[in-house]
Short mmCIF file of C-alpha atoms in Angstrom, two decimals:
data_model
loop_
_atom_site.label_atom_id
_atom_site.label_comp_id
_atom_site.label_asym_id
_atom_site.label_seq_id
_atom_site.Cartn_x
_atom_site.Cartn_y
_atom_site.Cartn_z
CA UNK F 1 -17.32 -22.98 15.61
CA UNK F 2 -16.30 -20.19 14.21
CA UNK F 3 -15.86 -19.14 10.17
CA UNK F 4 -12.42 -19.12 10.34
CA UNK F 5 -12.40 -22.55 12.56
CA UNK F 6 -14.73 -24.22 10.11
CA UNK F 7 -11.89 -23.19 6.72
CA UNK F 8 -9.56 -24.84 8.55
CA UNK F 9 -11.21 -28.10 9.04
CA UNK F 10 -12.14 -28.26 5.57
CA UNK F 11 -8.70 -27.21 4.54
CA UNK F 12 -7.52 -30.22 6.84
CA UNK F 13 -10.03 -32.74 4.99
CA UNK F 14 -8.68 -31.03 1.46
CA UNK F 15 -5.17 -32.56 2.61
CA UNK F 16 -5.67 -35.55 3.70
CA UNK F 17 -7.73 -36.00 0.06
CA UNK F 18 -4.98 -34.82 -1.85
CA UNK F 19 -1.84 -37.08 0.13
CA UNK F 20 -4.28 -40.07 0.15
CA UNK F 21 -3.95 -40.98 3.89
CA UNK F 22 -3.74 -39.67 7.43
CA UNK F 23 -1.68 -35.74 6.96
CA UNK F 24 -1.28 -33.73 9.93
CA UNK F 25 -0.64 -29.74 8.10
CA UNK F 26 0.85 -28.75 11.07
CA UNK F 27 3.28 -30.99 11.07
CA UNK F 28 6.70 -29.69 9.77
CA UNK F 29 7.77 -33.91 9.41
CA UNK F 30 4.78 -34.61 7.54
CA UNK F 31 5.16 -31.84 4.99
CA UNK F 32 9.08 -32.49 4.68
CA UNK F 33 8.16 -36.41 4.21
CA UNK F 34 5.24 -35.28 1.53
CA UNK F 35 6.82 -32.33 -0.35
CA UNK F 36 10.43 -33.30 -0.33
CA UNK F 37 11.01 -37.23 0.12
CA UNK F 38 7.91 -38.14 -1.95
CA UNK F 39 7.03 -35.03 -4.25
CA UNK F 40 10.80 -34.57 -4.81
CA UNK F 41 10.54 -30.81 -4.78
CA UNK F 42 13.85 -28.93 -4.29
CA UNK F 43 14.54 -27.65 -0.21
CA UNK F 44 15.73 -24.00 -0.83
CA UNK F 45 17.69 -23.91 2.61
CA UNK F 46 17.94 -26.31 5.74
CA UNK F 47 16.83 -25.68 9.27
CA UNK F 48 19.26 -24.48 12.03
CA UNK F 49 19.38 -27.54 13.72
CA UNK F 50 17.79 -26.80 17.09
CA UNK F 51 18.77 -29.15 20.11
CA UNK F 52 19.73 -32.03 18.44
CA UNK F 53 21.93 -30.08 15.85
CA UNK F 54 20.55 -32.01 12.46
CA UNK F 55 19.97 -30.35 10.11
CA UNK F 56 16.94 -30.96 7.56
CA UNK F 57 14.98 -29.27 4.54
CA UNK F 58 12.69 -26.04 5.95
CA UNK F 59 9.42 -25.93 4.53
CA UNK F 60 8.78 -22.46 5.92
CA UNK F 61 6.78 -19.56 4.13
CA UNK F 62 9.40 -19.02 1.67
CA UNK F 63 9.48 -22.75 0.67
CA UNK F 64 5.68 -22.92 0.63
CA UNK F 65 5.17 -19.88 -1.22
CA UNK F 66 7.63 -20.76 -4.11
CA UNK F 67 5.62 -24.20 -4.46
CA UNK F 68 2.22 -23.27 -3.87
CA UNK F 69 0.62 -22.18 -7.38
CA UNK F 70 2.24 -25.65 -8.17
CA UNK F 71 1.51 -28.34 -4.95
CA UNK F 72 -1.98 -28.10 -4.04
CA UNK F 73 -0.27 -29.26 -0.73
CA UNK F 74 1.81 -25.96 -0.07
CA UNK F 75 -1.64 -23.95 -0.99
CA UNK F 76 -3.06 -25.60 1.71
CA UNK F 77 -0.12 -25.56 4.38
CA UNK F 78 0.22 -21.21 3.79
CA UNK F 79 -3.69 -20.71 3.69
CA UNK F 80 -3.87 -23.02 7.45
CA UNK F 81 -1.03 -21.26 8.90
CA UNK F 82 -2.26 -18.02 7.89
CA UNK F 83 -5.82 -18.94 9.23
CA UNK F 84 -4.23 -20.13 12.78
CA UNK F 85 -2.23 -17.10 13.26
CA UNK F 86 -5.18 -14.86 12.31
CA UNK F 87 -7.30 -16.77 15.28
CA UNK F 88 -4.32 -16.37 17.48
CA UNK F 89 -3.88 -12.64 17.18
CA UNK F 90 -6.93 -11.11 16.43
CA UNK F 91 -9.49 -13.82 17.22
CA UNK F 92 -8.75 -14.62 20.90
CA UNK F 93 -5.59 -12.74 20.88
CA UNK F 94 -7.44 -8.83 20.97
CA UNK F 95 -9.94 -9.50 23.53
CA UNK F 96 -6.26 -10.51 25.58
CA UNK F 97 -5.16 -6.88 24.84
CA UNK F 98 -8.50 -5.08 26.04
CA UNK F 99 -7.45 -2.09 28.78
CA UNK F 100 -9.62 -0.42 31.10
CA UNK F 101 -11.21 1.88 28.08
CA UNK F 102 -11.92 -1.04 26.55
CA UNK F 103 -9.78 -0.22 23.65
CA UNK F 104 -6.42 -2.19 21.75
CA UNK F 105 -3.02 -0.36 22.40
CA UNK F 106 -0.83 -1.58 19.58
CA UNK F 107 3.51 -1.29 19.90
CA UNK F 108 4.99 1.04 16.72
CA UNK F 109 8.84 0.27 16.33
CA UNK F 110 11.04 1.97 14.44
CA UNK F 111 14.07 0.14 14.06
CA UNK F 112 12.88 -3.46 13.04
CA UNK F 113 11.56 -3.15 9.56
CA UNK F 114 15.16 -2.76 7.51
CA UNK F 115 13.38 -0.55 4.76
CA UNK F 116 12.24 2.14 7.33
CA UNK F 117 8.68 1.58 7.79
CA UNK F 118 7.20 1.41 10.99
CA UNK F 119 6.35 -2.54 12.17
CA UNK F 120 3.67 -3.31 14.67
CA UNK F 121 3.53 -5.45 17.18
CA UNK F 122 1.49 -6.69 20.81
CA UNK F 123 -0.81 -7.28 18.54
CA UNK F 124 0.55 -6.38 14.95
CA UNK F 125 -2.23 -4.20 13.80
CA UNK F 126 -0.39 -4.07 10.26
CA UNK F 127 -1.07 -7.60 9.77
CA UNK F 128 -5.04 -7.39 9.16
CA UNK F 129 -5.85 -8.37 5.80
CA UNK F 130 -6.48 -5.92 3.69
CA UNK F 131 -10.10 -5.27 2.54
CA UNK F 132 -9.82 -7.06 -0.66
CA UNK F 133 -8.97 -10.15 1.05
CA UNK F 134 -10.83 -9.20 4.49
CA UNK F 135 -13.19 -12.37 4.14
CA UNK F 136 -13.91 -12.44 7.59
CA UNK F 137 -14.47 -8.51 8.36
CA UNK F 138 -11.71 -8.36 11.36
CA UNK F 139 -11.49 -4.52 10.34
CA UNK F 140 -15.02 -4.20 11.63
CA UNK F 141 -13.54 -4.69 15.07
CA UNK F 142 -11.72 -1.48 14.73
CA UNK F 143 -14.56 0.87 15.50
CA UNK F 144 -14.57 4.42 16.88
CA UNK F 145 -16.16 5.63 20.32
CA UNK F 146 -19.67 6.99 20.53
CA UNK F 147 -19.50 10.96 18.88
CA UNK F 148 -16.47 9.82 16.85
CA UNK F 149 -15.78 8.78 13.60
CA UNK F 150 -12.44 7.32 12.11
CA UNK F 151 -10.30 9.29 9.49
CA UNK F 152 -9.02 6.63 6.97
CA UNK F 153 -6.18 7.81 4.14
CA UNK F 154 -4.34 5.85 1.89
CA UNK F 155 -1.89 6.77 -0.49
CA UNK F 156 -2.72 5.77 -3.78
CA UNK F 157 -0.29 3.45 -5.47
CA UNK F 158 2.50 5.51 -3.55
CA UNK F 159 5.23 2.49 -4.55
CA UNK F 160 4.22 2.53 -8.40
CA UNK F 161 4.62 6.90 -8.52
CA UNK F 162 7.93 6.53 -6.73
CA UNK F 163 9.17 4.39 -9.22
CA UNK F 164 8.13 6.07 -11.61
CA UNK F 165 9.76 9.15 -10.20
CA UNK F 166 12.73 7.88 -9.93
CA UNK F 167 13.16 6.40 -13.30
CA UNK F 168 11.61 9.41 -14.65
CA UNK F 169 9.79 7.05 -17.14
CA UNK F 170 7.36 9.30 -19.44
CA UNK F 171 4.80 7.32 -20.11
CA UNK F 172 4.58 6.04 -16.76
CA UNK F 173 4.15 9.59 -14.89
CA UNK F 174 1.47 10.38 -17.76
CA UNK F 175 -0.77 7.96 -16.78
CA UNK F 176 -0.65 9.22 -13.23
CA UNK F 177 -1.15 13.09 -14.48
CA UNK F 178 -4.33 11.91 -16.26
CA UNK F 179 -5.80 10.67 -13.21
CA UNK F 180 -5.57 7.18 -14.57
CA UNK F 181 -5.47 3.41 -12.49
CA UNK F 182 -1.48 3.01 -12.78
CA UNK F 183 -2.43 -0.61 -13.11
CA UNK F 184 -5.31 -0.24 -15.87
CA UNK F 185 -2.95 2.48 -17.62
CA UNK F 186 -0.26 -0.13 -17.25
CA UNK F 187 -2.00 -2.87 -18.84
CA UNK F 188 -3.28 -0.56 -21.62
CA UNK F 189 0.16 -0.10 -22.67
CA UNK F 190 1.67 -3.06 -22.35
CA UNK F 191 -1.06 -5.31 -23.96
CA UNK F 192 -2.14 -2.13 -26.35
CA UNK F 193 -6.07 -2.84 -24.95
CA UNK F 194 -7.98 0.52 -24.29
CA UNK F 195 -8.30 1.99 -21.31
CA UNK F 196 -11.73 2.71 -20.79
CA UNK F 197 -12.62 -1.14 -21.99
CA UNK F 198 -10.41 -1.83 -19.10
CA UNK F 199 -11.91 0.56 -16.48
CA UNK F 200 -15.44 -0.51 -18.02
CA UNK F 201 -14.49 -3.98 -17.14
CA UNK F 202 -12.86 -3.28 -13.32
CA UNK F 203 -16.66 -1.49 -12.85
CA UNK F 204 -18.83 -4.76 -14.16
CA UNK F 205 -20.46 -7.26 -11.54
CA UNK F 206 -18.81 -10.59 -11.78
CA UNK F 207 -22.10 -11.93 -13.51
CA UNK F 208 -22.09 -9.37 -16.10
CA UNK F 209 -18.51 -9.80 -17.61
CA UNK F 210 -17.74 -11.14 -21.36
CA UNK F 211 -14.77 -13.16 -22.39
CA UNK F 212 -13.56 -10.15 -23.03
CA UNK F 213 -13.78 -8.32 -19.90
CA UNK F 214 -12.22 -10.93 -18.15
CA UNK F 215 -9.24 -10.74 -20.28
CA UNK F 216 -8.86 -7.39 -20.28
CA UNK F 217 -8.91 -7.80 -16.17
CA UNK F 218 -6.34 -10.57 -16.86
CA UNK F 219 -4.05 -8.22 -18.33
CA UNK F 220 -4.84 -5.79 -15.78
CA UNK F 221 -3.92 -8.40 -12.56
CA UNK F 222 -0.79 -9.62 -14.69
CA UNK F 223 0.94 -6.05 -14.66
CA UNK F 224 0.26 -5.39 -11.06
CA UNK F 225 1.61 -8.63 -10.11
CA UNK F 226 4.45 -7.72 -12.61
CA UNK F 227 5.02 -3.74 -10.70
CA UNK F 228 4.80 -4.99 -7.17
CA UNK F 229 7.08 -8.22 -8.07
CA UNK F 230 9.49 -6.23 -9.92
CA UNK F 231 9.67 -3.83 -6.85
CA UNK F 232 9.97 -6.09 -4.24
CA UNK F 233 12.43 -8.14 -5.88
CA UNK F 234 9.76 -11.26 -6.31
CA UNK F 235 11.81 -14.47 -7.64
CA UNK F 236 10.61 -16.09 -10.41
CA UNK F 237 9.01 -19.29 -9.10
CA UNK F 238 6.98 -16.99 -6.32
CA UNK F 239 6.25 -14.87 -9.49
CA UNK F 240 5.00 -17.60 -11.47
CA UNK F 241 3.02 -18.85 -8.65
CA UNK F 242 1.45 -15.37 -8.19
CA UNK F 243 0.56 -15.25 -11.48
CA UNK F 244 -0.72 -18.49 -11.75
CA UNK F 245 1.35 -19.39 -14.49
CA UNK F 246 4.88 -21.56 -15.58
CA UNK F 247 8.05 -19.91 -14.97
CA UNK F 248 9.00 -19.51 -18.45
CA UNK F 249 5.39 -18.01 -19.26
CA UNK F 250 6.37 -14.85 -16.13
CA UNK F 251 9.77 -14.06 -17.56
CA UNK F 252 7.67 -13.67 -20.99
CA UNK F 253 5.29 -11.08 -19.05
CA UNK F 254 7.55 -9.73 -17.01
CA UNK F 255 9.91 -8.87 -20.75
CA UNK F 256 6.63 -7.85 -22.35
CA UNK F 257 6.48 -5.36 -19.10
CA UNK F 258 10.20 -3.43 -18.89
CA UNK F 259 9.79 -3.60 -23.47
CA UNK F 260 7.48 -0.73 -22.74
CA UNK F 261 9.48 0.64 -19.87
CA UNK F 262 13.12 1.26 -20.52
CA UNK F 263 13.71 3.84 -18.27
CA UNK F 264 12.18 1.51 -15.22
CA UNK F 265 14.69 -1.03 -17.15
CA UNK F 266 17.63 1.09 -16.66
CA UNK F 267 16.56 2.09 -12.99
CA UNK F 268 16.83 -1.05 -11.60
CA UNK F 269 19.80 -1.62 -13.35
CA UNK F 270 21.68 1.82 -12.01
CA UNK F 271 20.42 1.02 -8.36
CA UNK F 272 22.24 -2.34 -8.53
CA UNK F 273 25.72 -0.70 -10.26
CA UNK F 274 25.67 2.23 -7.79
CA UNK F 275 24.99 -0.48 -4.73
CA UNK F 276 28.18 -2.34 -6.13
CA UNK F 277 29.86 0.59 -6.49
CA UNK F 278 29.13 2.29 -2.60
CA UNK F 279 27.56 -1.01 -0.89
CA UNK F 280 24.71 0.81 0.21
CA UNK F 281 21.56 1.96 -1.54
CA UNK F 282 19.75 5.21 -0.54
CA UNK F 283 16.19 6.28 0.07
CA UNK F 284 14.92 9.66 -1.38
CA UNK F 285 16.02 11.65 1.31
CA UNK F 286 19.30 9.73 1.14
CA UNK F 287 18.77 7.41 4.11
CA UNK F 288 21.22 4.43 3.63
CA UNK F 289 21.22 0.90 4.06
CA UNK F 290 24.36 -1.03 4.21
CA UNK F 291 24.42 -3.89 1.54
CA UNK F 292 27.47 -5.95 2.77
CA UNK F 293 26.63 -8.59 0.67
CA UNK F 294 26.36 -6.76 -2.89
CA UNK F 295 29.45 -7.98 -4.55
CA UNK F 296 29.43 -11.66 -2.71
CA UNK F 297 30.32 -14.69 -4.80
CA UNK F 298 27.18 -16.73 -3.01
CA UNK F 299 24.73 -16.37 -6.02
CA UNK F 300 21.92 -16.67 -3.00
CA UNK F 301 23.82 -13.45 -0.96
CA UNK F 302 24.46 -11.06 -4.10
CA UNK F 303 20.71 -11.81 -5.65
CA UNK F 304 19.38 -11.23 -2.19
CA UNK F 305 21.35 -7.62 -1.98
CA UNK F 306 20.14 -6.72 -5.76
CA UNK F 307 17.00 -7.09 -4.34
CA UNK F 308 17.14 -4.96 -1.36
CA UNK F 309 19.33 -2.47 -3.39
CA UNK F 310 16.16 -1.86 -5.64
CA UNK F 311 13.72 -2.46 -2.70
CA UNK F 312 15.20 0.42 -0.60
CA UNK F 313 15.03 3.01 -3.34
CA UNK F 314 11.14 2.39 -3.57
CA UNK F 315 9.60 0.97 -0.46
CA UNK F 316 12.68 2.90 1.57
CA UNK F 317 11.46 6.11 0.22
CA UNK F 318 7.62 4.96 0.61
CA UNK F 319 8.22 4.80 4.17
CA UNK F 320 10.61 8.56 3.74
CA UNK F 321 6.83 9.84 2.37
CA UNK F 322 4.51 8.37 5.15
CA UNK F 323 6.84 9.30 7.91
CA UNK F 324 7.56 12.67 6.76
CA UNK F 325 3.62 13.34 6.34
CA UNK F 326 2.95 11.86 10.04
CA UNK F 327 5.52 14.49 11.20
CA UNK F 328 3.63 17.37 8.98
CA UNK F 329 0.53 16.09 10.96
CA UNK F 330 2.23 17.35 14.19
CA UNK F 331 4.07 20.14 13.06
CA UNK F 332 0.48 21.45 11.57
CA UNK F 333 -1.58 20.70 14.72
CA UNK F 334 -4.02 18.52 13.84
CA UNK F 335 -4.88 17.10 16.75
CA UNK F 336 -5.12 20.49 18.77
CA UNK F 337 -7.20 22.13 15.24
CA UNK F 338 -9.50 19.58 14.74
CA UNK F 339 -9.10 17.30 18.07
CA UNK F 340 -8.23 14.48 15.46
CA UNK F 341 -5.90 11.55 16.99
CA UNK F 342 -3.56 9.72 15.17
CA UNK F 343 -3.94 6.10 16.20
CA UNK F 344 -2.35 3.99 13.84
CA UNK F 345 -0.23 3.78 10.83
CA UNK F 346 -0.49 0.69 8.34
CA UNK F 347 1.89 0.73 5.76
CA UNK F 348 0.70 3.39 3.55
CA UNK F 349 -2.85 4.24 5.50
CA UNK F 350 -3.40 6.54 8.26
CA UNK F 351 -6.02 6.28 10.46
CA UNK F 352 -7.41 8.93 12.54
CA UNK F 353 -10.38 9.75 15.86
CA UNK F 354 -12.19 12.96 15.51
CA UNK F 355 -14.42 14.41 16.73
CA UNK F 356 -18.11 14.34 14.47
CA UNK F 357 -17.74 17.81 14.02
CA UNK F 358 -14.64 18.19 12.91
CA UNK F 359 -13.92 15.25 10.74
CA UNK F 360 -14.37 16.08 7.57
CA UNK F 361 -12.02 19.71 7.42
CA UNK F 362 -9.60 17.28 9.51
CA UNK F 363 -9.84 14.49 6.54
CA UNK F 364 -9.46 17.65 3.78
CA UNK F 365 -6.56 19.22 5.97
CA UNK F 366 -4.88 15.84 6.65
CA UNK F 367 -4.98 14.48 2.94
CA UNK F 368 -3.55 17.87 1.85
CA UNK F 369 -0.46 17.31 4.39
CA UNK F 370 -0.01 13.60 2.56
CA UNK F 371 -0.11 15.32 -0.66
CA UNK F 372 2.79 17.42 -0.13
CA UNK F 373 5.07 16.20 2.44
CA UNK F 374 8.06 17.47 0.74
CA UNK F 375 9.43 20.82 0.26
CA UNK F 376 9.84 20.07 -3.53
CA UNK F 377 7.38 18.35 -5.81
CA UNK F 378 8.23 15.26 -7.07
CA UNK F 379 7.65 13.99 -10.78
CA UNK F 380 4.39 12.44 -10.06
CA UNK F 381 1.49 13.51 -7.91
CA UNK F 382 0.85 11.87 -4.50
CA UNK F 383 -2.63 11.44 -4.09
CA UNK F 384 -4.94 10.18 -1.29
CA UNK F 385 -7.91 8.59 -0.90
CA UNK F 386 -9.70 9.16 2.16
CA UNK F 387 -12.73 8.67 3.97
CA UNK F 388 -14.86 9.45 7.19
CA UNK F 389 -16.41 6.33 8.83
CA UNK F 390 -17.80 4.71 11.80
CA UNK F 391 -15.49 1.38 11.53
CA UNK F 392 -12.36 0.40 9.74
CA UNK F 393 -14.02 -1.66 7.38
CA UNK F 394 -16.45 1.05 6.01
CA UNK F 395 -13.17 3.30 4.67
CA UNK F 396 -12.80 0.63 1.13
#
């Protein structure tokens, strides 16, 4: 059996330990029966119906993901399903999508993904874990062919400089011009720790850290969650749960946050007036989305529209950046310079096949497009980081 196999058996012993008797995960009844009849937690919308047209509590993602830093049960449910899809598509599912060349053609589509970005799909090549949380090396998989190497460049923090861009927030945009973690410079000024105690502590083995390394890594986790949260219009229970903490303890970090950032305070706050105002919110190079539901009386709708009203501003102008820079690849001949072939796009990463010989002045000539894509400089510096490597996994 495989790693991944062998997780979810134990995760399926972990379950039945926890209910106390026979508890099928998979089983949409058996949660509903667990986490709503018995554990009494609150649905937050019902099923369609289907067939037989009743309609019951959903314990999708969304319901599992508010719960889970609270019911062990949840936990478990998100980290099976996660584990089953993850054998489904990449597992068994990639040796399905094997050609002739023995290579993986992913799908790229333009016009799902409301925010702009590209999506993937037949298999979704965005959905790898990332390398932090890459506990079974998939990315190894993605290798290039013999007198090859991959390309690999991510922008760094891309969502936290656009944000801080367009709220023009000072101190923010100074820790990017010093070079500075956003996240360690965050912390540093929120929880008035030092930054180079910080950075010292990011750099220290696990084995090696103090009680006071760990809390100055605490403070560091607490802001990201805080950024990225704040961005993607997190609620507060799937905030709390990311954070690992009560409800009323987020709100206090999340206030401790915006204290030290007014500007990013009244950012989000203009993005929602001038939403109300035009019911649409705009990306950086003023691509709209249509926010029908802005000024809606349904607390549910109108939070849901705040959301994407702040959401479009910084992951719509994320994906304005990457898509912009993929065209500058073109327009700049990159593939015809260097014989360098863009082959997939993930988010914020681009990953290229060159040619040995040409790889690295294709990496230096590539992150320079990404750098710039623009013909104006915005407040912050984009930056890259970028690497030459013989597999996908090598490039973090």
């Amino acid at each position: 059996r495989t790693p991944i196999q062998q997780r979810i058996d134990e995760i399926d012993k972990e379950a039945v330990r926890v209910v106390g008797r026979d508890f099928n995960l998979a089983s949409n009844d058996d949660l509903r029966d667990y986490l709503v009849t018995y554990r009494k937690l609150k649905p937050l919308k019902l099923t369609a119906g289907g067939a037989s047209g009743v309609r019951k509590p959903s314990v999708d993602a969304d319901f599992l993901e508010a719960y889970a830093g609270t019911e062990p049960v949840a936990a478990l449910a998100l980290e099976s399903r996660e584990l089953k899809k993850m054998i489904s598509t990449y597992v068994d599912g990639l040796a399905t999508k094997v050609d002739y060349n023995n290579r993986i053609h992913t799908r790229f589509n333009q016009d799902v993904a409301r925010t702009g970005r590209l999506s993937s799909s037949d298999p979704n090549c965005q959905n790898i874990p990332n390398p932090e949380n890459d506990r079974f090396k998939l990315r190894r998989a993605f290798v290039a062919r013999p007198g090859y190497k991959l390309i690999c460049l991510d922008y760094n923090a891309l969502e936290m400089r656009l944000l801080a861009a367009a709220a023009m927030e000072r101190d923010m945009i100074s820790i990017f011009e010093r070079g500075w973690d956003i996240h360690m410079g965050n912390a540093s000024l929120v929880y008035d720790v030092p930054y180079d105690d910080i950075k010292a502590a990011k750099g220290r083995d696990k084995a090696d850290l103090t009680s006071y390394d760990k809390e100055c890594l605490s403070y560091r986790q607490k802001v990201k969650t805080i950024g990225f949260g704040l961005n993607y219009g997190m609620q507060e229970k799937l905030l709390a749960s990311n954070l690992g903490c009560t409800v009323e303890e987020a709100m206090e970090v999340k206030a401790r946050y915006l204290g030290k950032y007014p500007a990013v305070t009244q950012f989000y706050a203009e993005a929602v007036e001038e939403a109300r105002l035009t019911g649409c919110a705009y990306s950086v190079l003023g691509r709209r989305r249509r926010l029908p539901n802005i000024n809606s009386s349904r607390d549910f709708e109108r939070f849901k529209a705040e959301r994407q009203a702040v959401n479009q501003q910084i992951q719509g102008s994320a994906a304005d950046v990457v898509r912009v820079a993929m065209n500058k690849c073109e327009d700049e001949c990159i593939a015809e310079r260097f014989g360098a072939i863009m082959f997939l796009q993930v988010h914020d990463e681009l990953v290229f096949e060159c040619p040995i010989e040409t790889a690295e002045p294709a990496r230096a000539a590539i992150s320079e497009i990404m750098s710039y894509p623009f013909l104006t400089d915005l407040a912050v510096p984009l930056t890259t980081s970028s690497h030459v490597v013989d597999n996908w996994s090598e490039a973090k």
